[in-house]
């Protein structure tokens, strides 16, 4: 994990100087912060229990490389009235998706584009009932077995059966898009233009994948595949907001990786880094307005999903302006609970 240790040590001090630093909880309504923080901390042990056998890929909750506390906090910020099991399942899903992203980006292990496609195909097969293969590499094997354990919990939700086909499709799209990014990062193809990058990046941020699962865990009942069709356009806009906010936080790390990033693409096109950050920030504002309008058009039975998406993008967007998603430990989450009236 030496490569990962180096990766997680890279900070973006430049962006902190360029932006008015946000409070990490600015995206959570003040009146909800205590409840959200307590719900996240309460869910951590369940998520930790699921991931504990796979520490080669999923770091312990008090490690600077862990995203467990952040993942449970993000789930609680999205669905503050959800039960402990729902928040734990969605938090564990977020942590697993972070691990898959590390594999695809070669932060953990070394994967080619074709390896990434195969990994996501295996995830889809496991979701549909195939056992995790025994011949995977150690890190990929840990990801697949953690996913298998999560799928067992997922299938216990009443809405799972209706939404499995959508989640399978989203996994296939994510694998192809992440493989494309791997080819760009490895120099196999020239970097894309800005618009092409954003279209691909709104898939690789894995926000649509997460929401395909969240419909089953926390969506309306009876579950209906048409619910995904209703939210797909709004979800794509929310995903673009998340991708670009992530890019502002991570462009220094991705510069060292040689990985495309919206800020770096604009810099390569001749902008100063300050102007590139300003342009991406303006694009986020445009997308957020379109996102809010799309959510407002959703039917009444999807009101809780619309509110969850609004809360999710607000929370994550503010967090990225303040800090990275890793290096937020369970101890720090517990301190935040005490600070905000736990």
Coordinates of C-alpha atoms in Angstrom, one line a residue:
X1 CA 0.0 0.0 0.0
X2 CA 3.0 2.3 -0.3
X3 CA 1.6 3.9 -3.5
X4 CA -1.7 4.5 -1.7
X5 CA 0.2 6.1 1.3
X6 CA 1.9 8.5 -1.0
X7 CA -1.3 9.2 -2.8
X8 CA -3.2 10.0 0.4
X9 CA -0.4 12.4 1.6
X10 CA -0.8 14.7 -1.4
X11 CA -2.7 17.9 -0.4
X12 CA -4.1 20.7 -2.6
X13 CA -2.9 23.7 -0.7
X14 CA -3.3 25.8 -3.9
X15 CA -7.0 25.3 -4.0
X16 CA -7.4 26.3 -0.4
X17 CA -5.7 29.6 -1.3
X18 CA -7.8 30.1 -4.4
X19 CA -11.2 29.4 -2.8
X20 CA -12.9 30.9 0.2
X21 CA -12.5 27.9 2.4
X22 CA -15.8 26.2 3.3
X23 CA -16.7 24.6 6.5
X24 CA -16.8 20.8 5.9
X25 CA -20.4 20.6 7.2
X26 CA -21.7 23.7 5.4
X27 CA -23.8 21.5 3.1
X28 CA -25.8 20.1 6.0
X29 CA -28.5 22.4 7.3
X30 CA -27.5 23.6 10.8
X31 CA -30.6 22.3 12.5
X32 CA -29.8 18.8 11.1
X33 CA -26.1 18.6 11.9
X34 CA -26.4 17.0 15.3
X35 CA -28.8 14.3 14.1
X36 CA -26.8 13.6 10.9
X37 CA -23.5 13.3 12.8
X38 CA -25.0 11.0 15.5
X39 CA -26.7 8.8 12.8
X40 CA -23.4 8.5 11.0
X41 CA -21.4 7.5 14.1
X42 CA -24.1 5.0 15.1
X43 CA -23.9 3.4 11.6
X44 CA -20.1 3.1 11.6
X45 CA -19.8 -0.2 13.5
X46 CA -22.2 -2.0 11.1
X47 CA -20.2 -0.7 8.1
X48 CA -16.9 -1.6 9.8
X49 CA -18.1 -5.1 10.5
X50 CA -18.8 -5.7 6.8
X51 CA -15.4 -4.3 5.7
X52 CA -13.2 -5.5 8.5
X53 CA -12.0 -8.7 6.7
X54 CA -10.7 -6.7 3.8
X55 CA -8.2 -4.3 5.3
X56 CA -5.7 -4.6 2.4
X57 CA -8.1 -2.4 0.4
X58 CA -10.4 -0.8 3.0
X59 CA -8.3 0.9 5.7
X60 CA -9.3 0.8 9.3
X61 CA -11.7 3.6 10.3
X62 CA -9.0 5.4 12.3
X63 CA -6.4 5.3 9.4
X64 CA -5.8 8.5 7.5
X65 CA -6.5 6.5 4.3
X66 CA -10.0 5.4 5.5
X67 CA -13.2 6.8 4.0
X68 CA -15.5 4.8 6.4
X69 CA -16.5 7.8 8.6
X70 CA -16.9 10.1 5.6
X71 CA -19.0 7.4 3.8
X72 CA -21.4 6.9 6.7
X73 CA -21.6 10.7 7.2
X74 CA -22.4 11.2 3.5
X75 CA -25.2 8.6 3.7
X76 CA -26.6 10.2 6.8
X77 CA -26.5 13.7 5.3
X78 CA -28.4 12.3 2.2
X79 CA -31.1 10.5 4.2
X80 CA -31.1 12.0 7.7
X81 CA -34.3 10.2 8.7
X82 CA -33.2 6.8 7.5
X83 CA -32.7 3.9 9.9
X84 CA -29.3 2.7 11.1
X85 CA -29.2 -0.3 8.8
X86 CA -30.0 1.8 5.7
X87 CA -27.3 4.4 6.5
X88 CA -24.8 1.6 7.2
X89 CA -25.6 -0.2 4.0
X90 CA -25.4 3.0 1.9
X91 CA -22.2 4.1 3.8
X92 CA -20.6 0.7 3.2
X93 CA -21.5 1.0 -0.5
X94 CA -19.8 4.4 -0.7
X95 CA -16.7 2.9 1.0
X96 CA -16.6 0.0 -1.5
X97 CA -17.1 2.3 -4.4
X98 CA -14.1 4.4 -3.2
X99 CA -12.1 1.1 -3.1
X100 CA -13.1 0.2 -6.7
X101 CA -12.1 3.7 -7.8
X102 CA -8.7 3.2 -6.1
X103 CA -8.3 0.0 -8.1
X104 CA -9.3 1.6 -11.4
X105 CA -7.0 4.6 -10.8
X106 CA -4.0 2.4 -9.8
X107 CA -3.9 3.9 -6.4
X108 CA -4.2 0.4 -5.1
X109 CA -2.6 -2.2 -7.4
X110 CA -2.0 -1.9 -11.1
X111 CA -4.9 -2.3 -13.6
X112 CA -5.2 -1.9 -17.3
X113 CA -8.4 -0.6 -19.0
X114 CA -9.4 -4.2 -19.8
X115 CA -8.8 -5.2 -16.1
X116 CA -11.2 -2.5 -15.0
X117 CA -13.9 -3.7 -17.5
X118 CA -13.5 -7.2 -16.2
X119 CA -13.6 -6.1 -12.6
X120 CA -16.9 -4.3 -13.1
X121 CA -18.3 -7.2 -15.1
X122 CA -17.6 -9.5 -12.2
X123 CA -19.3 -7.1 -9.8
X124 CA -22.4 -7.3 -12.0
X125 CA -22.3 -11.1 -12.0
X126 CA -22.0 -11.2 -8.2
X127 CA -24.9 -8.9 -7.9
X128 CA -26.9 -11.3 -10.1
X129 CA -26.0 -14.3 -7.9
X130 CA -22.6 -15.7 -9.0
X131 CA -20.1 -16.3 -6.3
X132 CA -17.0 -14.1 -6.1
X133 CA -14.1 -15.8 -8.0
X134 CA -11.2 -17.4 -6.1
X135 CA -8.7 -16.5 -8.7
X136 CA -8.7 -12.7 -8.4
X137 CA -5.6 -10.8 -7.3
X138 CA -5.5 -10.0 -3.6
X139 CA -6.7 -6.4 -3.9
X140 CA -9.3 -7.2 -6.6
X141 CA -10.4 -10.3 -4.6
X142 CA -10.9 -8.2 -1.5
X143 CA -13.1 -5.8 -3.5
X144 CA -15.1 -8.6 -4.9
X145 CA -15.6 -10.4 -1.6
X146 CA -16.6 -7.1 0.1
X147 CA -19.0 -6.5 -2.7
X148 CA -20.4 -10.0 -2.3
X149 CA -21.0 -9.4 1.4
X150 CA -22.6 -6.1 0.7
X151 CA -24.9 -7.7 -2.0
X152 CA -26.2 -10.1 0.6
X153 CA -27.4 -7.1 2.6
X154 CA -28.7 -5.3 -0.5
X155 CA -30.8 -8.2 -1.6
X156 CA -32.5 -8.2 1.8
X157 CA -34.2 -4.9 1.0
X158 CA -37.7 -5.3 -0.5
X159 CA -36.9 -3.0 -3.4
X160 CA -33.7 -4.8 -4.5
X161 CA -35.2 -7.1 -7.1
X162 CA -36.8 -4.3 -9.1
X163 CA -33.6 -2.3 -9.2
X164 CA -31.0 -5.0 -9.8
X165 CA -31.2 -4.7 -13.7
X166 CA -30.6 -0.9 -13.5
X167 CA -27.7 -1.4 -11.1
X168 CA -26.2 -4.0 -13.4
X169 CA -26.4 -1.6 -16.3
X170 CA -24.8 1.2 -14.3
X171 CA -21.9 -1.1 -13.3
X172 CA -21.3 -1.9 -17.0
X173 CA -21.3 1.8 -17.9
X174 CA -19.0 2.7 -14.9
X175 CA -16.5 0.0 -15.9
X176 CA -16.3 1.2 -19.5
X177 CA -16.0 4.9 -18.4
X178 CA -13.3 4.1 -15.8
X179 CA -11.4 2.0 -18.4
X180 CA -11.5 5.0 -20.7
X181 CA -10.0 7.2 -18.0
X182 CA -7.3 4.6 -17.4
X183 CA -6.4 4.7 -21.1
X184 CA -6.2 8.6 -21.0
X185 CA -4.1 8.5 -17.8
X186 CA -1.7 5.9 -19.2
X187 CA -1.1 7.9 -22.4
X188 CA -2.9 5.3 -24.6
X189 CA -5.0 8.0 -26.1
X190 CA -4.7 11.9 -26.0
X191 CA -6.6 13.6 -23.2
X192 CA -10.2 14.5 -24.1
X193 CA -11.7 17.9 -24.6
X194 CA -13.4 19.4 -21.6
X195 CA -17.0 18.5 -22.6
X196 CA -16.0 14.9 -23.5
X197 CA -14.2 14.6 -20.1
X198 CA -17.2 15.9 -18.1
X199 CA -19.6 13.5 -20.0
X200 CA -17.4 10.6 -19.0
X201 CA -16.6 11.9 -15.6
X202 CA -20.2 12.1 -14.5
X203 CA -20.2 8.3 -14.8
X204 CA -16.9 7.7 -13.2
X205 CA -17.8 9.7 -10.1
X206 CA -20.1 6.7 -9.5
X207 CA -23.0 8.9 -8.2
X208 CA -25.5 7.3 -10.7
X209 CA -24.3 3.8 -9.6
X210 CA -24.9 4.8 -6.0
X211 CA -28.4 6.1 -6.6
X212 CA -29.4 3.0 -8.6
X213 CA -28.7 1.1 -5.4
X214 CA -30.2 3.8 -3.1
X215 CA -33.5 3.5 -4.9
X216 CA -33.7 -0.1 -3.6
X217 CA -32.5 0.7 -0.1
X218 CA -34.4 4.0 0.6
X219 CA -36.7 4.6 -2.4
X220 CA -40.5 4.5 -2.6
X221 CA -42.4 1.3 -2.3
X222 CA -43.6 -0.6 -4.2
X223 CA -40.3 -0.4 -6.1
X224 CA -40.6 0.2 -9.8
X225 CA -37.9 0.3 -12.5
X226 CA -39.6 3.4 -13.8
X227 CA -38.4 5.3 -10.8
X228 CA -34.9 5.2 -12.2
X229 CA -36.1 6.4 -15.6
X230 CA -37.7 9.4 -13.8
X231 CA -34.6 10.4 -11.9
X232 CA -31.9 9.6 -14.6
X233 CA -31.6 13.1 -16.1
X234 CA -31.5 14.8 -12.7
X235 CA -29.0 12.3 -11.5
X236 CA -26.7 13.0 -14.4
X237 CA -26.7 16.7 -13.6
X238 CA -26.0 15.9 -9.9
X239 CA -23.2 13.6 -11.0
X240 CA -21.6 16.4 -13.1
X241 CA -21.8 18.7 -10.1
X242 CA -20.0 16.1 -8.0
X243 CA -17.4 15.4 -10.6
X244 CA -16.4 19.0 -11.0
X245 CA -16.3 19.7 -7.3
X246 CA -14.1 16.6 -6.8
X247 CA -11.9 17.9 -9.6
X248 CA -11.3 21.2 -7.9
X249 CA -10.2 19.4 -4.7
X250 CA -8.0 16.8 -6.4
X251 CA -6.3 18.5 -9.4
X252 CA -2.9 18.6 -7.7
X253 CA -3.0 14.9 -7.0
X254 CA -4.2 14.1 -10.5
X255 CA -1.5 16.3 -12.0
X256 CA 1.0 14.0 -10.4
X257 CA -0.8 10.9 -11.6
X258 CA -1.1 12.2 -15.2
X259 CA -4.8 11.8 -15.0
X260 CA -7.3 14.1 -16.8
X261 CA -9.2 16.5 -14.7
X262 CA -11.4 19.4 -15.8
X263 CA -9.2 22.0 -14.2
X264 CA -6.0 20.5 -15.8
X265 CA -7.7 20.2 -19.2
X266 CA -8.5 23.9 -19.1
X267 CA -4.9 24.7 -17.9
X268 CA -3.5 22.7 -20.9
X269 CA -5.8 24.7 -23.2
X270 CA -4.0 27.9 -22.0
X271 CA -5.8 29.1 -18.9
X272 CA -4.0 30.0 -15.7
X273 CA -4.8 27.6 -12.9
X274 CA -6.7 30.4 -11.2
X275 CA -8.9 31.1 -14.2
X276 CA -9.5 27.3 -14.7
X277 CA -10.7 26.9 -11.1
X278 CA -13.0 30.0 -11.6
X279 CA -14.4 28.5 -14.8
X280 CA -15.1 25.1 -13.3
X281 CA -16.7 26.8 -10.3
X282 CA -18.9 28.8 -12.6
X283 CA -19.9 25.6 -14.5
X284 CA -20.8 24.0 -11.2
X285 CA -23.1 26.9 -10.4
X286 CA -24.8 26.5 -13.8
X287 CA -25.2 22.8 -13.3
X288 CA -26.6 23.2 -9.8
X289 CA -29.3 25.5 -11.2
X290 CA -30.2 22.9 -13.8
X291 CA -30.1 20.2 -11.2
X292 CA -32.5 22.0 -8.9
X293 CA -34.9 22.6 -11.8
X294 CA -34.8 18.9 -12.8
X295 CA -35.4 17.8 -9.2
X296 CA -38.4 20.1 -9.0
X297 CA -40.0 18.2 -11.9
X298 CA -39.9 14.8 -10.3
X299 CA -43.3 13.2 -9.4
X300 CA -44.5 13.4 -5.8
X301 CA -43.7 9.7 -5.1
X302 CA -40.1 10.6 -5.6
X303 CA -40.1 13.6 -3.3
X304 CA -37.8 11.9 -0.7
X305 CA -35.4 10.9 -3.5
X306 CA -35.3 14.4 -4.9
X307 CA -34.6 15.8 -1.4
X308 CA -31.9 13.2 -0.9
X309 CA -30.2 14.1 -4.1
X310 CA -30.3 17.8 -3.2
X311 CA -28.9 17.1 0.2
X312 CA -26.2 14.8 -1.2
X313 CA -24.9 17.2 -3.7
X314 CA -25.0 20.1 -1.2
X315 CA -23.1 18.0 1.4
X316 CA -20.4 16.7 -0.9
X317 CA -19.9 19.9 -2.8
X318 CA -19.3 21.8 0.4
X319 CA -17.1 19.1 1.7
X320 CA -14.8 19.1 -1.4
X321 CA -14.4 22.9 -1.0
X322 CA -13.1 22.3 2.6
X323 CA -11.1 19.1 2.5
X324 CA -10.5 15.6 1.0
X325 CA -12.8 12.6 1.7
X326 CA -10.0 10.6 3.3
X327 CA -8.1 11.5 6.5
X328 CA -11.5 11.9 8.3
X329 CA -11.3 9.3 10.9
X330 CA -14.0 7.8 13.2
X331 CA -12.4 9.6 16.1
X332 CA -12.8 12.9 14.2
X333 CA -16.4 12.1 13.5
X334 CA -16.9 11.4 17.2
X335 CA -15.3 14.8 18.0
X336 CA -17.7 16.4 15.6
X337 CA -20.6 14.8 17.3
X338 CA -19.5 16.3 20.6
X339 CA -18.9 19.7 19.0
X340 CA -22.3 19.9 17.4
X341 CA -24.4 19.0 20.4
X342 CA -24.1 15.2 20.4

